[in-house]
CSV table of C-alpha atoms and ligand atoms in Angstrom, one decimal:
chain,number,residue,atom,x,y,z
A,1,UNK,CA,156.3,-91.9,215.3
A,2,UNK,CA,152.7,-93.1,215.2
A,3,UNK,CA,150.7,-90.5,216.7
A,4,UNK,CA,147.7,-91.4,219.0
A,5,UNK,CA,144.3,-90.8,217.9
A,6,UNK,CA,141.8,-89.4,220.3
A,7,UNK,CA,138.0,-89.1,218.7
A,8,UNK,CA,135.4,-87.7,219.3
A,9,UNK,CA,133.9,-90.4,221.7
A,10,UNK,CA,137.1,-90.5,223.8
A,11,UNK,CA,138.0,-89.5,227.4
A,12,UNK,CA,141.0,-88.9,228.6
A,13,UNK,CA,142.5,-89.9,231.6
A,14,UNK,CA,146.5,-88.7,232.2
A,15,UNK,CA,148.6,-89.7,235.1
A,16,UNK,CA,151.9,-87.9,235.5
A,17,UNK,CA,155.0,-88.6,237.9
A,18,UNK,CA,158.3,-87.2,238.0
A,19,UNK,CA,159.4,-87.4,234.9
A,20,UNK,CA,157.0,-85.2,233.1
A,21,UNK,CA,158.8,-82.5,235.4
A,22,UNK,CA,162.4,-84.0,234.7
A,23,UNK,CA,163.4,-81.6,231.6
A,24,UNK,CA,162.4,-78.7,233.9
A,25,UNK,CA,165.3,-79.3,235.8
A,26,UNK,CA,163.2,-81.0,238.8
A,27,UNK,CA,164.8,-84.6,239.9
A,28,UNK,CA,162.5,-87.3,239.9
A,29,UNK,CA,163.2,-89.7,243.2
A,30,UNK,CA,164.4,-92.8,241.8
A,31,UNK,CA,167.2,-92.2,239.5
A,32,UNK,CA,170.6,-92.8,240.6
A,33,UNK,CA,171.0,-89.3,241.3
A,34,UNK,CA,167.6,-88.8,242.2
A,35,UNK,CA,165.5,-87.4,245.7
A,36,UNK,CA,165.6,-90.1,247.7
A,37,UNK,CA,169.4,-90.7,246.9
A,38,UNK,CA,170.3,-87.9,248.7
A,39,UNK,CA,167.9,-88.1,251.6
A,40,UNK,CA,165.8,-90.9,253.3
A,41,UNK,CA,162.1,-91.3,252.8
A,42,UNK,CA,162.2,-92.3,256.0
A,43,UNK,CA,163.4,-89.4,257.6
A,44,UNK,CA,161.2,-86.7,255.7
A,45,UNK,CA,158.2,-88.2,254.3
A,46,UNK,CA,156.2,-90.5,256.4
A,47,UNK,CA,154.1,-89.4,259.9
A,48,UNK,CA,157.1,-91.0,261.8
A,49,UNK,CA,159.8,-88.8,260.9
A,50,UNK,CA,157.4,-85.7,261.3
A,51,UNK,CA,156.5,-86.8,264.8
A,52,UNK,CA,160.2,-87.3,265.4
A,53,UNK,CA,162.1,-84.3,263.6
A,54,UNK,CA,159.4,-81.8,262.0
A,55,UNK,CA,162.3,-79.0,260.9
A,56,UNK,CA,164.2,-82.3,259.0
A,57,UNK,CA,160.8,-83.2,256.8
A,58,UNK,CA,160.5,-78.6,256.4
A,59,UNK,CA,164.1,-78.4,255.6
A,60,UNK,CA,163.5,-80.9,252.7
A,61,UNK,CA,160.2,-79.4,251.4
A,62,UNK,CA,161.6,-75.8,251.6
A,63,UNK,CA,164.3,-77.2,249.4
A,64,UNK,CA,161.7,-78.6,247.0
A,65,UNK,CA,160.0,-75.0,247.2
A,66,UNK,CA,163.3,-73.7,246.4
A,67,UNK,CA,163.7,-75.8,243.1
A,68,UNK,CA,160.3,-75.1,242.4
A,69,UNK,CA,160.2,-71.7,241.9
A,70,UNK,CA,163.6,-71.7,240.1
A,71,UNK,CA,161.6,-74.2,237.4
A,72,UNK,CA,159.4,-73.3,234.1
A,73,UNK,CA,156.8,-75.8,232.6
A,74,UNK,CA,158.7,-77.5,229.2
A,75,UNK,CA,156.8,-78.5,226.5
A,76,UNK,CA,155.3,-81.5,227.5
A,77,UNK,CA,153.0,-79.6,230.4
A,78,UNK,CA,152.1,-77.3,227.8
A,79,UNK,CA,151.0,-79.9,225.7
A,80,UNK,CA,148.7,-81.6,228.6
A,81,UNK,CA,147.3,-78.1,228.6
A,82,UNK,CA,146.6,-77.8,225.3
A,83,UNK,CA,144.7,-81.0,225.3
A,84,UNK,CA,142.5,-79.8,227.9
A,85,UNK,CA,141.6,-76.6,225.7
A,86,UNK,CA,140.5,-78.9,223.3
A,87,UNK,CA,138.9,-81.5,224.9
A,88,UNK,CA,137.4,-79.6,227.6
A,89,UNK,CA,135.5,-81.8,229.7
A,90,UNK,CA,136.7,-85.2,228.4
A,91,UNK,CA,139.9,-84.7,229.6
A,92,UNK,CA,141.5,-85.1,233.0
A,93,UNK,CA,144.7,-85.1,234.4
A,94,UNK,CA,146.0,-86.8,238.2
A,95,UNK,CA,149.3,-85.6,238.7
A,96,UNK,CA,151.2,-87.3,241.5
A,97,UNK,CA,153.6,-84.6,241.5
A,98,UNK,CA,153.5,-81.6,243.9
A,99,UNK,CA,154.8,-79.3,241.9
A,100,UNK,CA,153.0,-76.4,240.3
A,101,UNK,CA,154.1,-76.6,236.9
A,102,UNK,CA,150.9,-78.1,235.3
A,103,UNK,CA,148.7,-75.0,236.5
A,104,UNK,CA,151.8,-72.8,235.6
A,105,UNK,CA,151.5,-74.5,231.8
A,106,UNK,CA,147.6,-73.2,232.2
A,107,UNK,CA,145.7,-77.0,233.2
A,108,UNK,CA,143.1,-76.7,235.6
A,109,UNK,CA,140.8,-79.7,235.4
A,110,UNK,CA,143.4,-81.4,237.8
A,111,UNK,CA,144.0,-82.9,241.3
A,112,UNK,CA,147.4,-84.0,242.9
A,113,UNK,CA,146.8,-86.7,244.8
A,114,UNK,CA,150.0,-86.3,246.7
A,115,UNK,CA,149.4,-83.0,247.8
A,116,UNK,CA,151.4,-79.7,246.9
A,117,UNK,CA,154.0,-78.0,247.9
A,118,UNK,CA,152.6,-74.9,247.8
A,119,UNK,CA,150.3,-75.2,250.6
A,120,UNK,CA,150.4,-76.2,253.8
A,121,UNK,CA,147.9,-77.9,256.7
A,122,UNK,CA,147.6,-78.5,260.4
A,123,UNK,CA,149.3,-81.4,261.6
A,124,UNK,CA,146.4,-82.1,263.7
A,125,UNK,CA,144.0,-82.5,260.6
A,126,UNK,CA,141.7,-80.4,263.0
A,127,UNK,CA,139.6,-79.9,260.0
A,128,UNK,CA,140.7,-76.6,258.4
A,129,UNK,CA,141.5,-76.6,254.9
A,130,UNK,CA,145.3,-75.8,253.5
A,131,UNK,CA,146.7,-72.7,253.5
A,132,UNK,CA,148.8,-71.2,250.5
A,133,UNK,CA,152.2,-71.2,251.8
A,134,UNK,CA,155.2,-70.5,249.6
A,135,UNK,CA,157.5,-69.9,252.4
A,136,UNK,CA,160.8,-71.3,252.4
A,137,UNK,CA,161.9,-71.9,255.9
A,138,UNK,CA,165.5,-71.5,257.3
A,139,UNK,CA,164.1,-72.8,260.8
A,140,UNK,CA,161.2,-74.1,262.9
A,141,UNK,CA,161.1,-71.9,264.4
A,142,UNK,CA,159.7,-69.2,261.3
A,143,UNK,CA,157.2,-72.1,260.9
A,144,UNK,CA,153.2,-70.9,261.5
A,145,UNK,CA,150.9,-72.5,263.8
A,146,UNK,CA,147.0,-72.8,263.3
A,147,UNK,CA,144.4,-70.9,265.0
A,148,UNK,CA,143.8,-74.2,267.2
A,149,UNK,CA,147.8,-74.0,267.9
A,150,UNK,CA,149.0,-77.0,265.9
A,151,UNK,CA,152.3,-76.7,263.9
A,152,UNK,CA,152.2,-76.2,260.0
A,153,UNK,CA,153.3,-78.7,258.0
A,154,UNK,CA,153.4,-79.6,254.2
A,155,UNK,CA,150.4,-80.5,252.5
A,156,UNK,CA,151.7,-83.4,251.4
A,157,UNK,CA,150.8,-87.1,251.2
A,158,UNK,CA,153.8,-88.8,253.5
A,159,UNK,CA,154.0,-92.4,252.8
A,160,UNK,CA,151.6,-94.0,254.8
A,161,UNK,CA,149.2,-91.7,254.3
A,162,UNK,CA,146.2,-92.1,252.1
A,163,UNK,CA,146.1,-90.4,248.6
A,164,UNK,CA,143.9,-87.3,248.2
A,165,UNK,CA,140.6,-87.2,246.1
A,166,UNK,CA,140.9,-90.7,245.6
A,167,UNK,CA,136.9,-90.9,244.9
A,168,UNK,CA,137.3,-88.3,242.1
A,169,UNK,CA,140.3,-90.4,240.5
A,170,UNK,CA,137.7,-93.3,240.6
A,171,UNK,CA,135.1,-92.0,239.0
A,172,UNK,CA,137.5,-90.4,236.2
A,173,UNK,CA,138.6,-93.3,235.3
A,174,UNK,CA,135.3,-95.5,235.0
A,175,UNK,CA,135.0,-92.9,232.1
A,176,UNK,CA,138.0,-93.2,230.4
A,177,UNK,CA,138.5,-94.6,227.4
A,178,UNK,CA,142.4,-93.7,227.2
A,179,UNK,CA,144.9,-93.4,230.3
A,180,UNK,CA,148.0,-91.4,229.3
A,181,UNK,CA,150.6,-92.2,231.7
A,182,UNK,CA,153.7,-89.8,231.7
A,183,UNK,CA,157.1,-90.1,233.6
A,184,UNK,CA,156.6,-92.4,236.2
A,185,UNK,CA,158.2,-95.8,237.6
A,186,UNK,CA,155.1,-97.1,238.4
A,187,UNK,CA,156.1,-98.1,242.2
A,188,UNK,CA,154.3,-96.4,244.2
A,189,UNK,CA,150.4,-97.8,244.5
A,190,UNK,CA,147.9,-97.0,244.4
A,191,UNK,CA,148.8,-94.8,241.6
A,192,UNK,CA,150.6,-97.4,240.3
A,193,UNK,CA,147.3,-99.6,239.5
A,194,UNK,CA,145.5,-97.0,238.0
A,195,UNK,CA,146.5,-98.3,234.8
A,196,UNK,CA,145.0,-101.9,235.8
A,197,UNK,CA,141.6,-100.3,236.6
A,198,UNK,CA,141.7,-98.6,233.2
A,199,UNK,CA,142.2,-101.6,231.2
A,200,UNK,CA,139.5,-103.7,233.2
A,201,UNK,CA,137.1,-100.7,232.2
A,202,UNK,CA,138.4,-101.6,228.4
A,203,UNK,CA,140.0,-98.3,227.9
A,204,UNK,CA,143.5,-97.8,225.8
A,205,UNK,CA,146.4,-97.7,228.0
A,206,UNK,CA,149.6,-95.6,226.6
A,207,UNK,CA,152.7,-94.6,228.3
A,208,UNK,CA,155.1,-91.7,227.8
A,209,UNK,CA,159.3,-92.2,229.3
A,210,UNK,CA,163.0,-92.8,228.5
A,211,UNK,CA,162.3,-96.4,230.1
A,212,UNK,CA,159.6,-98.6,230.6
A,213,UNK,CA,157.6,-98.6,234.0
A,214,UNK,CA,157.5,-101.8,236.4
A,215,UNK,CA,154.1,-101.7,235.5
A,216,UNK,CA,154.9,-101.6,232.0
A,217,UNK,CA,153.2,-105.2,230.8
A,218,UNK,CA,149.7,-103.3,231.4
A,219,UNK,CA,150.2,-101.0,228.7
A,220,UNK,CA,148.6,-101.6,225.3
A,221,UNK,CA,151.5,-98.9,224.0
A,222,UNK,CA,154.7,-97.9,225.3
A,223,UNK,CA,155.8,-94.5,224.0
A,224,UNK,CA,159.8,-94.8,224.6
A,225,UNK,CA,161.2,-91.0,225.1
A,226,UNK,CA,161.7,-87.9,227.0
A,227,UNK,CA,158.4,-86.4,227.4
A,228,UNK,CA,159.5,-82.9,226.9
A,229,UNK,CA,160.6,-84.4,223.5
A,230,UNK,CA,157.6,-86.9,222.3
A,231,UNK,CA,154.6,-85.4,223.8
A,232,UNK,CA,154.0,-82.3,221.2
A,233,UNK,CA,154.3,-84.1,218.8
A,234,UNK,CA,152.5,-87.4,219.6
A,235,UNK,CA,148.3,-86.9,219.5
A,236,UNK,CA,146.0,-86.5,216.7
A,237,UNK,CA,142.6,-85.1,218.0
A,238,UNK,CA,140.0,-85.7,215.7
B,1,LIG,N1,160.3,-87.7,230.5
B,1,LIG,C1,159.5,-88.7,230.9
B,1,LIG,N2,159.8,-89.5,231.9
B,1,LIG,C2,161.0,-89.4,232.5
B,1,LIG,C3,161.9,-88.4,232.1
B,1,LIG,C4,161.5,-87.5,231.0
B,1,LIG,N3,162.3,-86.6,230.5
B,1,LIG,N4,163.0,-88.5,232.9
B,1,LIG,C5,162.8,-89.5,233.7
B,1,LIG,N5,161.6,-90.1,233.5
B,1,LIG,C6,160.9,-91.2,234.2
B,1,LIG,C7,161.9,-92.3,234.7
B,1,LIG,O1,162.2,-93.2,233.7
B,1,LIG,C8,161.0,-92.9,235.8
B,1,LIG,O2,160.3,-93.9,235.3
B,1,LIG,O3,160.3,-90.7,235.3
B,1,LIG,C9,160.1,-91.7,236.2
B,1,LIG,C10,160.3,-91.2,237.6
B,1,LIG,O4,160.1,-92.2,238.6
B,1,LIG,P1,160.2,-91.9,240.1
B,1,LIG,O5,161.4,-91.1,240.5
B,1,LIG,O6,159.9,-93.1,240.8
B,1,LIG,O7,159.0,-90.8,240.3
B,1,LIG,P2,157.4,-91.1,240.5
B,1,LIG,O8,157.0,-92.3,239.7
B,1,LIG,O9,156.7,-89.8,240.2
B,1,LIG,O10,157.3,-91.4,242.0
B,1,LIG,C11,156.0,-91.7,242.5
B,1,LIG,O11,156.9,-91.7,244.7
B,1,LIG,O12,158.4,-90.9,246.3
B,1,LIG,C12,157.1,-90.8,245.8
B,1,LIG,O13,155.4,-89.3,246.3
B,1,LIG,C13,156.5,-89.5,245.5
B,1,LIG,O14,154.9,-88.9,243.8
B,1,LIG,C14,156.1,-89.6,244.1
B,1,LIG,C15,155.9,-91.1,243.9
């Protein structure tokens, strides 16, 4: 496998979905067999459904807490956090994923643009920040309310919703000169156009799955494998 170089000169930009969590026994939402198989976007992850039933969106993110805290990083987070040891600074990685496993793998020069499900926020965005909230609810009733009396919920981007620290992701990847993109379909925008923006800024594009993305075309190299399996292998830092 040819490995990918990264110089002295280069920044690194890494996007990660899913599938980078896949091996760790998380499902990724897509597959046949996948999250939104077995329950509807529509009734647990947009404002909608929240307005309409809040304990049917908890009852799925408690689920998700559940299979979180059951799951270990696999190699491929590791080897995102090994990157960042080494390249310090010039490295960044936007995970769309709301799971903790890239901080449990030791990366910390990250944001997850779709929330996480570790924390949770007033639903009347009255302007305090998340709170850490691990709590896997049986009922609505064992949900919290914030000091100005609104309910809890997930700190997580429903669809709908705008992406978090979208200015930061920007400016990240102006910089870049390569955008590592690992285990994800590339359907959901505006994550899924990040790749565009890096190319228009002339930087290397290279993505890491079993299958090629939708958005695959904008890629100047497709790596085709499990990430778990490729990724400790795959980059030479120089
Ligand atoms: N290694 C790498 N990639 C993998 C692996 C693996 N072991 N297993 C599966 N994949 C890939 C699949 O080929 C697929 O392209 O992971 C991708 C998962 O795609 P999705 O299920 O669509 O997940 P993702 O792209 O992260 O979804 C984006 O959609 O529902 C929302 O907010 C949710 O953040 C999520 C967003």
């Amino acid at each position: 496998m040819k490995k990918i170089s990264i110089g002295a000169e280069d920044r690194v930009f890494v996007l990660t979905g899913a599938g980078i969590s896949a091996e760790s026994g998380l499902p990724t939402f897509r597959a046949a067999d996948g999250l939104w198989a077995g329950s509807r976007v529509e009734d647990v992850c947009t404002p909608e459904a929240w307005q309409r039933n809040p304990w049917r969106v908890w009852e799925f993110y408690s689920g998700r807490r559940a299979d979180g805290a059951k799951a270990q990083p696999n190699p491929a987070h590791v080897t995102l956090a090994k990157l960042e040891a080494q390249l310090g600074d010039r490295f960044f990685l936007c995970t769309q994923n709301v799971d903790d496993l890239h901080e449990r793998a030791g990366s910390s020069r990250l944001v997850h643009m779709h929330g996480e499900l570790s924390r949770s926020r007033c639903e009347r965005e009255c302007g305090r920040p998340p709170v850490e909230d691990h709590a896997i609810y049986r009922s609505l009733s064992e949900v919290g309310l914030c000091p100005c009396g609104g309910r809890l919920r997930p700190h997580i981007v429903f669809f709908g919703e705008i992406p978090l620290e979208m200015e930061r992701i920007e400016a990240e990847i102006a910089k870049a000169t390569l955008m590592l993109v690992v285990g994800t379909s590339g359907s959901v925008y505006p994550a899924a156009g990040f790749v565009h923006w890096a190319r228009q800024a002339g930087a290397r594009t290279v993505y890491v799955g079993p299958e090629p993305p939708l958005n695959a075309s904008a890629f100047t190299h497709v790596v085709e494998g499990k990430a778990g399996e490729v990724m400790p292998g795959l980059f030479q830092v120089e």
